[in-house]
Coordinates of C-alpha atoms in Angstrom, one line a residue:
M131 CA 95.3 -9.8 6.5
A132 CA 98.4 -7.6 6.8
P133 CA 101.2 -8.8 9.2
G134 CA 100.8 -7.3 12.6
S135 CA 97.1 -6.5 12.1
Q136 CA 94.6 -7.7 14.6
R137 CA 91.6 -9.8 13.6
P138 CA 88.3 -8.3 15.1
H139 CA 87.2 -10.5 18.0
A140 CA 83.9 -12.3 17.9
A141 CA 81.0 -10.7 19.7
D142 CA 79.7 -12.4 22.8
P143 CA 76.3 -13.9 21.8
A144 CA 74.8 -13.1 25.2
R145 CA 75.7 -9.4 24.8
L146 CA 74.3 -9.4 21.3
D147 CA 71.1 -10.9 22.5
S148 CA 70.8 -8.3 25.3
G149 CA 70.7 -5.5 22.8
G150 CA 73.7 -3.8 24.4
P151 CA 76.7 -2.3 22.5
V152 CA 79.4 -4.6 21.3
D153 CA 83.1 -3.7 21.5
L154 CA 84.3 -4.5 18.0
P155 CA 87.3 -2.6 16.8
Y156 CA 86.9 -0.6 13.6
P157 CA 89.5 -1.7 11.0
G158 CA 91.9 1.0 9.8
D159 CA 92.9 4.2 11.5
G160 CA 90.5 6.7 9.9
G161 CA 87.9 6.5 12.7
D162 CA 84.3 5.2 12.4
P163 CA 82.5 7.0 9.6
C164 CA 79.2 5.7 11.1
G165 CA 80.0 7.1 14.6
P166 CA 77.8 9.5 16.6
G167 CA 79.4 12.6 15.1
A168 CA 78.5 11.6 11.6
E169 CA 75.0 13.1 11.7
D170 CA 75.2 15.8 14.3
G171 CA 76.4 18.5 12.0
Q172 CA 80.1 17.9 12.6
R173 CA 80.6 16.1 9.3
P174 CA 78.4 14.3 6.8
L175 CA 78.3 10.5 6.6
R176 CA 80.8 9.0 4.1
A177 CA 79.1 7.5 1.1
D178 CA 79.7 3.9 2.2
A179 CA 78.5 4.7 5.7
E180 CA 75.3 6.2 4.4
R181 CA 74.8 3.2 2.2
N182 CA 75.2 0.9 5.2
R183 CA 72.8 3.0 7.2
R184 CA 70.1 2.6 4.5
L185 CA 70.8 -1.1 4.2
I186 CA 70.4 -1.5 8.0
L187 CA 67.2 0.5 8.1
D188 CA 65.7 -1.4 5.2
A189 CA 66.6 -4.7 6.8
A190 CA 65.4 -3.7 10.3
A191 CA 62.1 -2.6 8.9
A192 CA 61.5 -6.0 7.3
V193 CA 62.8 -8.0 10.3
F194 CA 60.8 -6.0 12.9
A195 CA 57.7 -6.1 10.7
E196 CA 57.8 -9.8 10.6
R197 CA 59.1 -10.7 14.1
G198 CA 58.5 -7.6 16.2
L199 CA 60.9 -5.5 18.3
E200 CA 62.4 -8.6 20.0
A201 CA 64.2 -9.6 16.8
G202 CA 68.0 -9.6 17.3
F203 CA 70.5 -7.3 15.7
E204 CA 72.2 -10.4 14.3
E205 CA 69.3 -11.0 12.0
V206 CA 69.2 -7.4 11.0
A207 CA 72.9 -7.5 10.1
R208 CA 72.5 -10.7 8.2
R209 CA 69.7 -9.3 6.0
A210 CA 71.6 -6.1 5.5
G211 CA 74.7 -7.9 4.4
V212 CA 76.9 -6.1 7.0
G213 CA 78.7 -7.1 10.2
V214 CA 76.8 -7.0 13.4
G215 CA 79.4 -4.5 14.7
T216 CA 78.4 -2.1 11.9
V217 CA 74.8 -2.2 13.1
Y218 CA 75.9 -1.4 16.7
R219 CA 78.2 1.4 15.6
R220 CA 75.4 3.0 13.6
F221 CA 72.8 2.3 16.3
P222 CA 74.4 1.7 19.7
D223 CA 71.1 1.2 21.5
R224 CA 68.0 -0.6 20.2
D225 CA 65.9 2.4 20.8
D226 CA 68.1 4.5 18.5
L227 CA 67.3 2.1 15.6
I228 CA 63.6 2.0 16.5
D229 CA 63.4 5.8 16.6
A230 CA 65.1 6.0 13.2
L231 CA 62.6 3.4 11.8
F232 CA 59.7 5.2 13.4
A233 CA 60.7 8.5 11.9
R234 CA 60.8 7.0 8.5
R235 CA 57.5 5.2 8.8
L236 CA 55.9 8.4 10.2
D237 CA 57.1 10.3 7.1
E238 CA 55.3 7.6 5.0
L239 CA 52.1 7.9 7.1
V240 CA 52.1 11.7 6.9
A241 CA 52.4 11.4 3.1
L242 CA 49.6 8.8 3.0
T243 CA 47.3 11.2 4.9
A244 CA 48.1 14.0 2.6
R245 CA 47.2 11.8 -0.4
A246 CA 43.9 11.0 1.2
G247 CA 43.1 14.7 1.3
E248 CA 43.7 15.0 -2.4
R249 CA 40.8 12.6 -3.2
E250 CA 37.8 14.4 -4.6
D251 CA 35.0 12.5 -2.8
P252 CA 35.1 13.2 1.0
W253 CA 33.8 9.7 1.9
E254 CA 36.1 7.9 -0.5
A255 CA 39.0 9.9 1.0
L256 CA 38.2 8.8 4.5
V257 CA 37.7 5.1 3.4
W258 CA 40.9 5.1 1.5
F259 CA 42.9 6.6 4.4
L260 CA 41.5 4.0 6.9
E261 CA 42.2 1.1 4.5
E262 CA 45.7 2.2 3.9
S263 CA 46.4 2.9 7.5
V264 CA 45.0 -0.4 8.8
A265 CA 46.9 -2.3 6.0
A266 CA 50.2 -0.6 7.0
Q267 CA 49.7 -1.6 10.7
S268 CA 48.4 -5.1 10.1
C269 CA 51.5 -6.2 8.2
D270 CA 54.0 -4.5 10.5
R271 CA 54.2 -6.1 13.9
G272 CA 57.0 -3.7 14.9
L273 CA 55.0 -0.6 14.2
S274 CA 52.2 -1.9 16.3
E275 CA 54.5 -2.7 19.2
V276 CA 56.5 0.6 19.0
L277 CA 53.4 2.7 19.7
G278 CA 52.7 0.8 22.9
D279 CA 56.3 0.7 24.2
G280 CA 55.9 2.5 27.6
L281 CA 57.2 6.1 27.9
R282 CA 59.0 5.9 24.6
G283 CA 55.8 4.7 22.9
A284 CA 53.9 7.7 24.4
E285 CA 56.5 10.1 23.1
R286 CA 56.3 8.5 19.7
L287 CA 52.5 8.7 19.8
E288 CA 52.8 12.4 20.6
R289 CA 55.1 13.0 17.6
A290 CA 52.8 11.1 15.4
R291 CA 49.8 13.1 16.6
E292 CA 51.5 16.4 16.1
R293 CA 52.4 15.6 12.5
M294 CA 49.3 13.7 11.4
Q295 CA 46.5 15.4 13.2
P296 CA 46.2 18.4 10.9
A297 CA 45.9 16.3 7.8
V298 CA 43.6 13.7 9.4
G299 CA 41.5 16.5 10.9
A300 CA 41.1 17.9 7.5
V301 CA 39.8 14.6 6.1
V302 CA 37.4 14.2 9.0
S303 CA 36.1 17.8 8.8
R304 CA 35.6 17.5 5.1
A305 CA 33.6 14.3 5.4
Q306 CA 31.5 15.8 8.2
A307 CA 30.9 19.0 6.3
A308 CA 29.6 16.8 3.4
G309 CA 27.2 15.0 5.7
V310 CA 28.7 11.6 5.2
L311 CA 30.5 11.1 8.5
R312 CA 28.8 11.3 11.9
D313 CA 29.4 14.6 13.7
D314 CA 30.7 13.2 16.9
V315 CA 33.8 11.4 15.4
A316 CA 37.1 13.0 16.3
P317 CA 40.5 12.4 14.5
L318 CA 41.8 10.5 17.5
D319 CA 38.9 8.1 17.2
L320 CA 40.3 7.1 13.8
A321 CA 43.7 6.4 15.4
V322 CA 42.2 4.1 18.0
L323 CA 39.8 2.3 15.6
S324 CA 42.5 1.7 12.9
R325 CA 44.9 0.3 15.5
A326 CA 42.2 -2.0 16.9
V327 CA 41.1 -3.3 13.6
S328 CA 44.7 -3.8 12.4
Q329 CA 45.2 -6.4 15.2
I330 CA 42.5 -8.7 13.7
G331 CA 43.9 -11.6 11.6
T332 CA 46.1 -14.7 11.6
E333 CA 48.8 -16.1 9.5
A334 CA 46.1 -18.1 7.7
T335 CA 43.7 -15.1 7.3
P336 CA 46.0 -12.0 7.2
D337 CA 43.3 -9.8 5.6
L338 CA 40.5 -10.7 8.0
W339 CA 40.6 -7.1 9.2
R340 CA 38.9 -6.1 6.0
R341 CA 35.6 -7.6 7.1
Y342 CA 35.7 -5.7 10.4
L343 CA 36.7 -2.5 8.7
A344 CA 33.7 -2.7 6.5
I345 CA 31.5 -3.1 9.6
L346 CA 33.3 -0.2 11.2
L347 CA 32.8 2.1 8.2
D348 CA 29.0 1.5 8.3
G349 CA 29.1 2.6 11.9
L350 CA 31.0 5.8 11.0
R351 CA 28.6 6.8 8.3
A352 CA 26.1 9.6 9.0
H353 CA 22.5 8.4 8.9
P354 CA 19.3 10.5 8.2
D355 CA 17.8 9.5 11.6
G356 CA 21.0 10.4 13.5
P357 CA 23.7 8.2 15.0
T358 CA 23.5 6.0 18.0
P359 CA 24.7 8.1 21.0
L360 CA 28.2 7.3 22.1
P361 CA 28.5 6.3 25.8
R362 CA 31.6 8.4 26.4
A363 CA 33.9 11.0 24.9
C364 CA 36.9 10.5 22.7
P365 CA 40.0 9.8 24.8
D366 CA 42.6 12.5 25.1
E367 CA 46.3 11.9 24.2
A368 CA 47.3 10.8 27.7
E369 CA 44.5 8.2 27.9
L370 CA 45.3 7.0 24.4
A371 CA 48.9 6.4 25.4
R372 CA 47.8 4.4 28.4
V373 CA 45.5 2.3 26.2
A374 CA 48.3 1.6 23.8
H375 CA 50.7 0.6 26.5
K376 CA 48.2 -1.8 28.1
A377 CA 47.5 -3.4 24.7
R378 CA 51.0 -5.0 24.5
P379 CA 53.4 -6.8 26.8
G380 CA 56.7 -5.2 27.8
R381 CA 59.7 -6.0 25.5
R382 CA 63.2 -6.9 26.3
R383 CA 65.8 -4.1 26.8

């Protein structure tokens, strides 16, 4: 270390655990390339800053999938191979990181839905979409939690609905037009059902949800003598958000 330079001080573990920002000096006098202005149109991220951002997002996706949203930034930093101060500079608040991860996962789910629509057989398209959707949720604890995270969870659900509903609606409409899906099923029904089924399983039986998805699919199929009448209508978006919030405990801020 050059004479006269100051070694960055250690972060207070209590502050790290709380999810709040950590006051770590950025070495050098060129400013923080990962700072807030890096992505707001003022200037692009430097190559090393963009690389760090990708490493952090990849690491956070894995950590949150395994341990949920309560996982600490220290573990994210360790897996990313960067300092914890770098994580906090890039994502000063835990919700900033969660929103970035959710946006990336939403892109993946939208692409998945579009691929389902490309399948020739309407029923196979629906089955494939549900299998892939449930599989994605069942192995990602963080994704499941993020959709039930209070007001922010409701906002994320709304963004997901706006982006996914057209493609999911097309899959549902095509299956109903072909006479293979019961007529009273709505796209939001699939969101509720896939989320519910994805919660079934343990560490010893992680794919137990497949049994119940098979039972569910039999219930979704149209039958010549007509379906069993449903006792109430599909929930609207507001009610769905309340159901999602009730399904999980509050998380640490």
